[in-house]
CSV table of C-alpha atoms in Angstrom, one decimal:
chain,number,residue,atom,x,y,z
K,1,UNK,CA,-22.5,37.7,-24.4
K,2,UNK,CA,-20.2,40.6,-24.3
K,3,UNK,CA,-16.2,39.1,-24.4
K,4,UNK,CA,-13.1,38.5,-22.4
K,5,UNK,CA,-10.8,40.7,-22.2
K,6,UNK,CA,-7.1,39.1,-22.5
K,7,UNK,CA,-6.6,39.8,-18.2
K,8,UNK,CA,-9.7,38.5,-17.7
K,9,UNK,CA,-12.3,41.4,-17.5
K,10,UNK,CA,-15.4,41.1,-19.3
K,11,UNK,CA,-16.4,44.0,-21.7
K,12,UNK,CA,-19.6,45.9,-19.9
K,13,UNK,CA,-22.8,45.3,-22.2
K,14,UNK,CA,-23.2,49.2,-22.0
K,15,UNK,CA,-19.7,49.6,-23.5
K,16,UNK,CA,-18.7,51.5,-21.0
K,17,UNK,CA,-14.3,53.0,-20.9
K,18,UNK,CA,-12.4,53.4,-18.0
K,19,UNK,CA,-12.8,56.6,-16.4
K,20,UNK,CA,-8.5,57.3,-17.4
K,21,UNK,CA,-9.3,56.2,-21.5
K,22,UNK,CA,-11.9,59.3,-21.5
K,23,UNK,CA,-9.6,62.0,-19.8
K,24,UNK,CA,-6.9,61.0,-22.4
K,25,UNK,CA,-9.2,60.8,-25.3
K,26,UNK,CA,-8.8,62.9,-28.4
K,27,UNK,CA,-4.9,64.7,-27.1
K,28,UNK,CA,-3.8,63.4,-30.4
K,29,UNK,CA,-6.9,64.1,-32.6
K,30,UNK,CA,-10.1,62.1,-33.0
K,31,UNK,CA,-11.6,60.5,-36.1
K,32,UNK,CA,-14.5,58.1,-37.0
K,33,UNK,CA,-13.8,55.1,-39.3
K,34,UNK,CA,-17.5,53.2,-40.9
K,35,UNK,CA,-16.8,49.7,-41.9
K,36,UNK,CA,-19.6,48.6,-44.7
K,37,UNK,CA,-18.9,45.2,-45.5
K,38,UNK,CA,-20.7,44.0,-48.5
K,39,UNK,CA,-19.3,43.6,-51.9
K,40,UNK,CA,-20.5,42.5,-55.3
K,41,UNK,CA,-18.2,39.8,-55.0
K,42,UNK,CA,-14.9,38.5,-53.2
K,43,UNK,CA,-11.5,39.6,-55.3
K,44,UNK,CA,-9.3,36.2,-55.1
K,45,UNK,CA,-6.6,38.3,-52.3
K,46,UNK,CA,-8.8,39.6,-50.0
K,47,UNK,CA,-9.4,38.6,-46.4
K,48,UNK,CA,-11.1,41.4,-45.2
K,49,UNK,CA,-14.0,41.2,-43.0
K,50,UNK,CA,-16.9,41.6,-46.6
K,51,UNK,CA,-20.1,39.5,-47.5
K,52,UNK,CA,-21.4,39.2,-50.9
K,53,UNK,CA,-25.1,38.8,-51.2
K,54,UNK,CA,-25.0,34.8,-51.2
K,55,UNK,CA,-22.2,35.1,-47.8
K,56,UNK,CA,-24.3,37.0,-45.8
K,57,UNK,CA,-27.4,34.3,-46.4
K,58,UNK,CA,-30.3,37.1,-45.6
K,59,UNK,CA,-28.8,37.4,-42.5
K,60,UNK,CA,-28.5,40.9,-43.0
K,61,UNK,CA,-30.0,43.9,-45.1
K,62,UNK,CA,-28.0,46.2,-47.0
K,63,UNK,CA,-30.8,48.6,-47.3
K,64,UNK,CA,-31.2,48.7,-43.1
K,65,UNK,CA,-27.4,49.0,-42.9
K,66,UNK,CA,-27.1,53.1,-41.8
K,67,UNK,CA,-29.6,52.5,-39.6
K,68,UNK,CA,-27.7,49.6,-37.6
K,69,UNK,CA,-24.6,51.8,-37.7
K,70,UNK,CA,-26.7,55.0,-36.4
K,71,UNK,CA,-27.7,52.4,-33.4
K,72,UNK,CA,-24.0,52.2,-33.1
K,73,UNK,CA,-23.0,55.7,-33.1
K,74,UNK,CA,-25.7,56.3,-30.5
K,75,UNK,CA,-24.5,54.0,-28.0
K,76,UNK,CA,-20.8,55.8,-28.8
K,77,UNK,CA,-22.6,58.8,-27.7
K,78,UNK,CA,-23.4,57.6,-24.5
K,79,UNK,CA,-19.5,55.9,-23.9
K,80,UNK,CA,-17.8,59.1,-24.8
K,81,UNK,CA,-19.5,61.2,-22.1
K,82,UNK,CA,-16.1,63.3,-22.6
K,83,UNK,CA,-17.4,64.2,-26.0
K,84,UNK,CA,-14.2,64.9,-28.1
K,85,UNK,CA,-12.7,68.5,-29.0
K,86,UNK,CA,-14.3,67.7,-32.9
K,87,UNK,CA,-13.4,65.3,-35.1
K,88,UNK,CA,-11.1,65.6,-37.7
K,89,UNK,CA,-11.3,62.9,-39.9
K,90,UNK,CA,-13.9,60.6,-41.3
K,91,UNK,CA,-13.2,57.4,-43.0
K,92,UNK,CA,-15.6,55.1,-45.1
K,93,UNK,CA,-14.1,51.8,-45.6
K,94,UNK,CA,-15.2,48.0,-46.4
K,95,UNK,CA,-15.7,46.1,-48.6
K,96,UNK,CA,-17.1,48.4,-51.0
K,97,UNK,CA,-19.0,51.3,-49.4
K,98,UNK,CA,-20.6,52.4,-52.6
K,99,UNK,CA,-22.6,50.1,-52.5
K,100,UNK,CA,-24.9,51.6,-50.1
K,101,UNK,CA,-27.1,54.5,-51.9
K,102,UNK,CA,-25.0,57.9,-51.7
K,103,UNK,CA,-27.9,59.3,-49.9
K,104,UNK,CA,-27.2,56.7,-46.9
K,105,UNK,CA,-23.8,57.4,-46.4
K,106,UNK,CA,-24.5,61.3,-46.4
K,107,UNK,CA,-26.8,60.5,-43.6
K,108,UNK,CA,-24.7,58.5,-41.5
K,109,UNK,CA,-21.9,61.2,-42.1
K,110,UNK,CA,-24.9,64.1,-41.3
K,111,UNK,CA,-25.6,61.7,-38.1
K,112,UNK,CA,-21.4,61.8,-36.8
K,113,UNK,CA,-21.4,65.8,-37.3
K,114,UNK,CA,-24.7,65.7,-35.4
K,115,UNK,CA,-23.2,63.7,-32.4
K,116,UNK,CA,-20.1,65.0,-32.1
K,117,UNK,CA,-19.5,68.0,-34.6
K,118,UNK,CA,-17.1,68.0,-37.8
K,119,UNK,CA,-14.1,69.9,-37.4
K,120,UNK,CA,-13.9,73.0,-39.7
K,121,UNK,CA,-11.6,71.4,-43.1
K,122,UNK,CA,-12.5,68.4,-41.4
K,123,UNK,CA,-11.3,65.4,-44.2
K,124,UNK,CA,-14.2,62.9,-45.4
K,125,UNK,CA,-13.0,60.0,-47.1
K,126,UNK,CA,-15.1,57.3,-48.7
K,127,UNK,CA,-13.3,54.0,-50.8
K,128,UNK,CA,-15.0,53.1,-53.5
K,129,UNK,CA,-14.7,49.9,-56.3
K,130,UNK,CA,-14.5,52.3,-59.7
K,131,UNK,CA,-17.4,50.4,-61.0
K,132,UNK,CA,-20.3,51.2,-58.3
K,133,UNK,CA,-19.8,54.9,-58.9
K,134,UNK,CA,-20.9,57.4,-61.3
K,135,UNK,CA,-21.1,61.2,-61.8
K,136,UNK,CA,-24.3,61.1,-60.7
K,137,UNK,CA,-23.2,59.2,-57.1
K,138,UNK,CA,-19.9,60.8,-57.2
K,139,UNK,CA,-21.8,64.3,-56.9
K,140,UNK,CA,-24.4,63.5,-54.3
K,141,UNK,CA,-21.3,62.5,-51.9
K,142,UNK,CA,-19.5,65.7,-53.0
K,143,UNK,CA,-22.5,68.0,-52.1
K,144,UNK,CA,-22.9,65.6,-48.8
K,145,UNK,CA,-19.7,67.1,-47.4
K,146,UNK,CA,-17.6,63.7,-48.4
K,147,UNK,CA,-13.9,65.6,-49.1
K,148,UNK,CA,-11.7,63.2,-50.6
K,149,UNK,CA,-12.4,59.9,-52.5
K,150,UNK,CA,-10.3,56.7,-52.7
K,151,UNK,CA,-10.8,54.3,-55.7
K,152,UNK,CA,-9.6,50.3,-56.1
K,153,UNK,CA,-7.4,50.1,-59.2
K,154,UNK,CA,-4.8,47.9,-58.6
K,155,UNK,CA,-3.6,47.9,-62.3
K,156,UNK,CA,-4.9,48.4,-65.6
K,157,UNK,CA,-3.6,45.0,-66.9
K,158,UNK,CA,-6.0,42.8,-68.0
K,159,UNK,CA,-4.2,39.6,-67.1
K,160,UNK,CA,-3.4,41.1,-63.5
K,161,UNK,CA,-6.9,41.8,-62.7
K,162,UNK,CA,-8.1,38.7,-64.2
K,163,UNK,CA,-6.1,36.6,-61.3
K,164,UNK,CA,-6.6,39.2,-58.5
K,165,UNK,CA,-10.2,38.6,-59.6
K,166,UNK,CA,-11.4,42.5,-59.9
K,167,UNK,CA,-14.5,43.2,-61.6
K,168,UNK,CA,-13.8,46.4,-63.6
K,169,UNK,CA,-12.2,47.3,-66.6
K,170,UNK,CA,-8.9,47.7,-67.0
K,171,UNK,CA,-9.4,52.0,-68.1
K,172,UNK,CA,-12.8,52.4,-65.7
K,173,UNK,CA,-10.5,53.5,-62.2
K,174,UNK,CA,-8.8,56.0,-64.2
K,175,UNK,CA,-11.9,57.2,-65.6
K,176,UNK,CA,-13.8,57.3,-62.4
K,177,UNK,CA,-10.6,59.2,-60.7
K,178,UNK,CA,-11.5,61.8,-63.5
K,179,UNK,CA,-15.2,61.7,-63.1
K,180,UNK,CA,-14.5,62.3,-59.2
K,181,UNK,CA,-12.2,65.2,-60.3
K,182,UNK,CA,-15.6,66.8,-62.7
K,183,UNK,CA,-18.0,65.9,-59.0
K,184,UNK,CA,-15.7,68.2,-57.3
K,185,UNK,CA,-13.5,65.9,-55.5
K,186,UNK,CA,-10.2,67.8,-55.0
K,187,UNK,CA,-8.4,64.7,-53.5
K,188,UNK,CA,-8.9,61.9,-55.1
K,189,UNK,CA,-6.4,58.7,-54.5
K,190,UNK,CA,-5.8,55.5,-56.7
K,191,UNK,CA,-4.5,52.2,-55.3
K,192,UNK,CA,-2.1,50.2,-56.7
K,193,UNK,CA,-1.0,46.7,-56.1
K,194,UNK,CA,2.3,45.7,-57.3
K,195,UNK,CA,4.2,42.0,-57.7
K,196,UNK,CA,0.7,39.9,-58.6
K,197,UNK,CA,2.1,36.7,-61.0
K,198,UNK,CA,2.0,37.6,-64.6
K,199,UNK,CA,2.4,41.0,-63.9
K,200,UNK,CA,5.1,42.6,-66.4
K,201,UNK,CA,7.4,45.4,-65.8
K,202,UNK,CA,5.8,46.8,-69.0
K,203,UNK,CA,2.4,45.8,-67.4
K,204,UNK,CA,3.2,48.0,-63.9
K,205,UNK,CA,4.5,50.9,-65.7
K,206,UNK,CA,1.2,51.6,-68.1
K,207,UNK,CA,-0.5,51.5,-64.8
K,208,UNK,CA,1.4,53.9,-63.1
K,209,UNK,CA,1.2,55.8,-66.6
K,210,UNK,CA,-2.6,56.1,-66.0
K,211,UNK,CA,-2.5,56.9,-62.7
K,212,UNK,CA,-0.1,60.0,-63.6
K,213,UNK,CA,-2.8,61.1,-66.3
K,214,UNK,CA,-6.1,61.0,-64.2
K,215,UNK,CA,-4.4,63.7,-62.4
K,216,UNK,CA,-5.0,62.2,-59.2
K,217,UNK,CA,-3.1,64.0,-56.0
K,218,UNK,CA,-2.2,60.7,-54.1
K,219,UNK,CA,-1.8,57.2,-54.8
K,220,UNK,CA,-1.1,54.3,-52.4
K,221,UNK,CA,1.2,51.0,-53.7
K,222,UNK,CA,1.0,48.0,-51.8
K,223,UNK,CA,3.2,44.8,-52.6
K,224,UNK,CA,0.8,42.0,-53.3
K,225,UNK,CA,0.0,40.0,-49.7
K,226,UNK,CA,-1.2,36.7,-49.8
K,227,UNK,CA,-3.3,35.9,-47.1
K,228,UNK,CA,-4.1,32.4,-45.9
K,229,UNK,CA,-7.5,31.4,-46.5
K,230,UNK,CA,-8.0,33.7,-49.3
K,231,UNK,CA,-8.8,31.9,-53.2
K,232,UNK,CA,-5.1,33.2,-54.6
K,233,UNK,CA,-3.4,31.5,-51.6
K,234,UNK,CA,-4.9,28.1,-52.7
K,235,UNK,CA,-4.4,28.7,-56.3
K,236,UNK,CA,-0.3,29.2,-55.1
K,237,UNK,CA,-0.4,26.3,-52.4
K,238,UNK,CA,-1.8,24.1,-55.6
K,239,UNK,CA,0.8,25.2,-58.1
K,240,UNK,CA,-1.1,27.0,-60.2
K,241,UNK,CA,0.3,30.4,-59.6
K,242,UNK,CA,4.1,31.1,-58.6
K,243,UNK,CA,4.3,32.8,-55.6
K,244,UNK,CA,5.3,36.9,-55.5
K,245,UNK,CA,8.9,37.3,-55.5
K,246,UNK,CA,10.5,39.9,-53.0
K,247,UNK,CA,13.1,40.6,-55.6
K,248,UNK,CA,10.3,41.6,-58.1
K,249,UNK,CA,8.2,43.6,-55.7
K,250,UNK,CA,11.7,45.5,-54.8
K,251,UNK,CA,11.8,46.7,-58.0
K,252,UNK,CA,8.3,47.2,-58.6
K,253,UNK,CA,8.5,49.9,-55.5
K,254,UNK,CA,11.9,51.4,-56.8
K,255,UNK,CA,9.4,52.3,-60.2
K,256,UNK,CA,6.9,53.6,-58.3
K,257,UNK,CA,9.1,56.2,-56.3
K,258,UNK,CA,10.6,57.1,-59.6
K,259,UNK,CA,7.6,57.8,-61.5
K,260,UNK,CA,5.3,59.4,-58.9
K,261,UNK,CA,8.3,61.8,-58.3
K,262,UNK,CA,8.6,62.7,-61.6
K,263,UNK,CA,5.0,63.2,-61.5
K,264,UNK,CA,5.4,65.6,-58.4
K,265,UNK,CA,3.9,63.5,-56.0
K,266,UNK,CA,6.3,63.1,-52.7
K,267,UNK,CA,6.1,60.1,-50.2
K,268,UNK,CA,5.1,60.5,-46.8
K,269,UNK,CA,4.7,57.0,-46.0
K,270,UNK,CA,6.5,54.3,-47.1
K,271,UNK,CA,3.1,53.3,-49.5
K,272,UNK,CA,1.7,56.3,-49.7
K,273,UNK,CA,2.5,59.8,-52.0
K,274,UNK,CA,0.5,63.0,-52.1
K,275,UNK,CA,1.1,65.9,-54.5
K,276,UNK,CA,1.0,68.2,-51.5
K,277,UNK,CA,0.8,68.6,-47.8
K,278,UNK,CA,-3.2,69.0,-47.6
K,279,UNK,CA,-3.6,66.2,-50.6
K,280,UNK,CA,-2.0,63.4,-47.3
K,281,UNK,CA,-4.6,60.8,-46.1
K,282,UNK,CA,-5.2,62.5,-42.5
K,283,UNK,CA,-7.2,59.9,-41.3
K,284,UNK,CA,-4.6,57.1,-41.9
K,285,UNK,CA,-2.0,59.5,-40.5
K,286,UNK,CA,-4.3,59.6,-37.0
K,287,UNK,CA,-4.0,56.7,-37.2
K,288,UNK,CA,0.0,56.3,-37.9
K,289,UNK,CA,0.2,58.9,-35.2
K,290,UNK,CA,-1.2,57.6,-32.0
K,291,UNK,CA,-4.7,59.4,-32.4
K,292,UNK,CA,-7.8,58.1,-31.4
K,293,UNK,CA,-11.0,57.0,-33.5
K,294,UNK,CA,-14.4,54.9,-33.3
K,295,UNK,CA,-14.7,52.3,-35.3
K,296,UNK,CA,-18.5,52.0,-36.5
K,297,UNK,CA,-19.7,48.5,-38.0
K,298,UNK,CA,-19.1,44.7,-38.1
K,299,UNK,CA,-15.5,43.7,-37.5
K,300,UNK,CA,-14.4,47.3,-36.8
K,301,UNK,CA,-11.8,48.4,-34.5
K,302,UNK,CA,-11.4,51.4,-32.1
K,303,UNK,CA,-8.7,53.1,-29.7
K,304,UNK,CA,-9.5,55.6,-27.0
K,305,UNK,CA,-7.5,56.7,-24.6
K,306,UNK,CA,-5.1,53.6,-25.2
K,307,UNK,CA,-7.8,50.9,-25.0
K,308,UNK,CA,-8.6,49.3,-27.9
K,309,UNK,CA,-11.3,47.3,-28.7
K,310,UNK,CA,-13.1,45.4,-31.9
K,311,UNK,CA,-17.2,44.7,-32.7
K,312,UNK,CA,-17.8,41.2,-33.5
K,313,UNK,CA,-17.5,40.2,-37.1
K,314,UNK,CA,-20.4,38.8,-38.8
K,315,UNK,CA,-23.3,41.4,-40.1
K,316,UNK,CA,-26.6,40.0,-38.2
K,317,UNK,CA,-24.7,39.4,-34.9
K,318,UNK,CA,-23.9,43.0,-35.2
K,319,UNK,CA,-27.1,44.2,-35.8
K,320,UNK,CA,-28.2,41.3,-32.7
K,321,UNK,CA,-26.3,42.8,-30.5
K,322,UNK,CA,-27.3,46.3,-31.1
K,323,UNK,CA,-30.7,45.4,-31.2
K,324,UNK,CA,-30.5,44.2,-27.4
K,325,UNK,CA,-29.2,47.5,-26.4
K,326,UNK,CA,-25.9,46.0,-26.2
K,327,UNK,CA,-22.2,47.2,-27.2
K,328,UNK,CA,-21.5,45.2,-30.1
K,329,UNK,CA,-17.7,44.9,-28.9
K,330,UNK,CA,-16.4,41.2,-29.0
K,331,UNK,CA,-13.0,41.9,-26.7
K,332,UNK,CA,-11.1,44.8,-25.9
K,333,UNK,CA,-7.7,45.5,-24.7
K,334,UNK,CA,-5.7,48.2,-22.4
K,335,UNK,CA,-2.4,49.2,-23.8
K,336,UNK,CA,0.5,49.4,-21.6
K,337,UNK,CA,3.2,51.9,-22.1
K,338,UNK,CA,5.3,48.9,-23.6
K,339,UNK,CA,2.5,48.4,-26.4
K,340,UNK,CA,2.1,51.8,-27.1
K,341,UNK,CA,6.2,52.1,-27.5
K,342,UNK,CA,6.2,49.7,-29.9
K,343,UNK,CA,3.3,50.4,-32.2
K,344,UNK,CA,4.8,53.9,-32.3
K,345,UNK,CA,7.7,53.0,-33.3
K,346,UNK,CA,6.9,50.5,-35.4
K,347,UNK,CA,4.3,53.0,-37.0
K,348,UNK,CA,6.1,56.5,-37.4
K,349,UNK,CA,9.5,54.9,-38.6
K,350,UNK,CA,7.6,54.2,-42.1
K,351,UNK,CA,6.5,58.2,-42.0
K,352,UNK,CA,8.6,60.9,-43.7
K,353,UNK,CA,9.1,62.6,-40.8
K,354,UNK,CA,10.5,59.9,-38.8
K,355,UNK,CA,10.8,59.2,-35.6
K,356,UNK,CA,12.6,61.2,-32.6
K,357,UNK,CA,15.9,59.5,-31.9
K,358,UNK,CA,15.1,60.2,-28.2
K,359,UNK,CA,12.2,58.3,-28.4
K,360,UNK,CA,14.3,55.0,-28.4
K,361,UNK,CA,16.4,53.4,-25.8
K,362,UNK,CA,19.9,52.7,-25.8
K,363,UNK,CA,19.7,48.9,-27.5
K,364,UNK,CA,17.6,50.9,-30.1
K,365,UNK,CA,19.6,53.7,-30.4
K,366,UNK,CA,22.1,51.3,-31.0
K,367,UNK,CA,20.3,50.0,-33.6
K,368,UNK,CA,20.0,53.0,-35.6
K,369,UNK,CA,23.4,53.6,-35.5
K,370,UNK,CA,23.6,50.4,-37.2
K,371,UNK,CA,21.1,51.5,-39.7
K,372,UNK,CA,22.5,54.5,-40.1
K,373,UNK,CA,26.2,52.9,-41.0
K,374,UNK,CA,24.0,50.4,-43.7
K,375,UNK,CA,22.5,53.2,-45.5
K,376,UNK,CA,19.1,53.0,-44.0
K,377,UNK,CA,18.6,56.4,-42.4
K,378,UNK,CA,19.5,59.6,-43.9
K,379,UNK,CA,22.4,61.0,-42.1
K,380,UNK,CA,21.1,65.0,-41.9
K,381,UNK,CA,18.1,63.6,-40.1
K,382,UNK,CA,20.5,62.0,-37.8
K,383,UNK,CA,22.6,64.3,-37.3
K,384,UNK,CA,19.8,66.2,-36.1
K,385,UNK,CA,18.0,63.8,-34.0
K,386,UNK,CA,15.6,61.7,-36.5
K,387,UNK,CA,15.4,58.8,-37.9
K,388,UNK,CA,14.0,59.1,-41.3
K,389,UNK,CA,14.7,56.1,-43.9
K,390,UNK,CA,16.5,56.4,-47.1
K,391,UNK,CA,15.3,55.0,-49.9
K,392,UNK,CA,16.7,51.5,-49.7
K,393,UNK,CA,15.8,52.1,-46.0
K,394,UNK,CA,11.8,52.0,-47.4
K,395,UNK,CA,12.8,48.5,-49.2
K,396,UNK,CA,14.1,47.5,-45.6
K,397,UNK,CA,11.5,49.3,-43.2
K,398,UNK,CA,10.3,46.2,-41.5
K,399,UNK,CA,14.0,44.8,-40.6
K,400,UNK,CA,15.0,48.5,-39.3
K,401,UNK,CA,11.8,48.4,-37.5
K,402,UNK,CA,13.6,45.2,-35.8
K,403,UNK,CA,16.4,46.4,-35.5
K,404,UNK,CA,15.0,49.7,-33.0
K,405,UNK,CA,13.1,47.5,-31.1
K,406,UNK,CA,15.9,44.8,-29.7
């Protein structure tokens, strides 16, 4: 049965928006995101919404995946009878979308430019784990119309990926960056994960090292996050492993800044640093930005129009659910003005562009003065009517976040 919504209103089987969520659809750009959730096997920190073979029980097929998700994208069809100006971004995420034959996600991409029509440059991103590509994949996304490519590394020490539980070698991500490079990738991102236990200074610097040399344009460096539920969080709860230390990831970041600088990569989110204006992840920035997107497959969320809703979770109820003819949303919610306040706030103060000082009230306004007279924000910005954060202001971005929104 289709779910609650939190006031009480059931979500229509058809799917069906509010007449207002269409009109307002797409004024800030509009981007798909695929969820494919099935991995190899379950890295020790993650709690994403993913299935290995065993998890998912037969319960669902990998090989009739991009069918299930075409189902999908038919049904969005029908919703969005305001179709969308283009869209602008396309993001492939999981779980380990490489995993699915190249040739299925060119058709699923071939099947969103075929319902609602790629923008012209429009940006095609795909994740990948660096072991479940090769040239050979790597070049039938490239002459598929996939633009940009984003690869797993987390580190190149052994020790670290032994207890974050990755699969690949500790060179293969630099070497698959370069492979994407020889496919035709221009924009090619590696991730980095800083502050696991063990990890060295030493250790975080060679892998910053190699991500400099693979020549990569951007690269994304997330503090470690332990998630309840996940295999690390009850190796730490146990004793086995220390948990991270903020003072340690603090300085891990300060490192990161430093040498992807040097390397002529800039940030424009407080994670994130591109090599140049086009080389930015446009989808996440839709995203960061107040755009709107579908969200194709199991566990996938969507905003349109400033409803937002999510599909149920688990692979065969999905493809249940589309089966019947029925939106495979679980609940959905409308966003007041107060929401969308907040997660804009919240979201654009971590850009490099900032955040209109305007855009606050006067308990928030008061707030950044008090982040301005810490160091936080960077006084020309101010001055002329942005808050942008300083570096230590990046360390700090969740307090300052606070700190606005009083």
């Amino acid at each position: 049965m289709p779910g609650e919504l939190p006031d009480g209103e059931a979500v229509p089987r058809d799917g069906a928006l509010p007449p207002a969520a269409l009109e307002a659809s797409g004024r800030r750009g509009f981007g798909v995101y695929v969820h494919v959730p099935f991995c190899a096997s379950r890295c020790g920190y993650c709690d994403f919404n993913t299935y290995t073979a065993t998890e998912l029980g037969g319960g669902a097929s990998r090989d009739e995946y991009a069918e299930t998700v075409l189902a999908e994208l038919r049904l969005a069809s029908r919703v969005m009878t305001k179709k969308p100006e283009k869209v602008d971004t396309v993001f492939v995420g999981g779980g380990t979308p490489t995993l699915l034959a190249a040739d299925d996600l060119v058709r699923i991409l071939e099947a969103i430019d075929d319902t609602w029509g790629l923008a012209p440059g429009a940006e095609v991103t795909t994740e990948a784990n660096p072991e479940s590509v090769d040239l050979s994949y790597l070049r039938t996304l490239r002459r598929g119309g996939f633009t940009r490519i984003s690869l797993g590394m987390q580190s190149t020490a052994p020790g670290v990926l032994r207890i974050l539980e990755r699969q690949h070698s500790a060179g293969r991500a630099p070497a698959a960056a370069i492979e994407a490079r020889e496919a035709g990738f221009e924009h090619v991102n590696l991730d980095l994960i800083y502050g696991t236990p063990g990890e060295t200074a030493d250790d975080f610097a060679r892998s910053l090292d190699a991500v400099v040399a693979a020549g990569v344009d951007h690269v994304s460096a997330y503090a470690l996050i332990v998630e309840d539920g996940t295999r690390l969080a009850a190796r730490m709860r146990r004793g086995e492993l220390p948990y991270p230390d903020d003072d340690v990831a603090a300085d891990r970041y300060l490192a990161a800044d430093r040498a992807l600088t040097a390397a002529g990569l800039s940030w424009y989110e407080v994670s994130n640093w591109a090599a140049t204006p086009e080389a930015r992840c446009r989808h996440n920035l839709l995203y960061w930005t107040g755009g709107d997107w579908w969200g194709l497959g199991p566990g996938a969320h969507s905003h349109v129009g400033g409803v937002r809703w999510w599909n149920v979770k688990h692979p065969s109820a999905y493809a249940k659910r589309l089966a019947a003819g029925e939106t495979p949303a679980l609940a959905r919610e409308l966003l007041t003005e107060a929401d969308r306040h907040m997660e804009d706030v919240m979201l654009r103060v971590r850009l490099a562009e900032g955040l209109p000082l305007a855009t606050l009230d006067e308990a928030g306004r008061a707030g950044a003065k008090d982040a301005l007279s810490r160091g936080l924000l960077e006084p020309a910005a101010y001055d002329a009517g942005r808050i942008v954060l300083t570096l230590p202001g990046r360390l700090l971005a969740d307090g300052v976040v606070r700190d606005l929104l009083t």
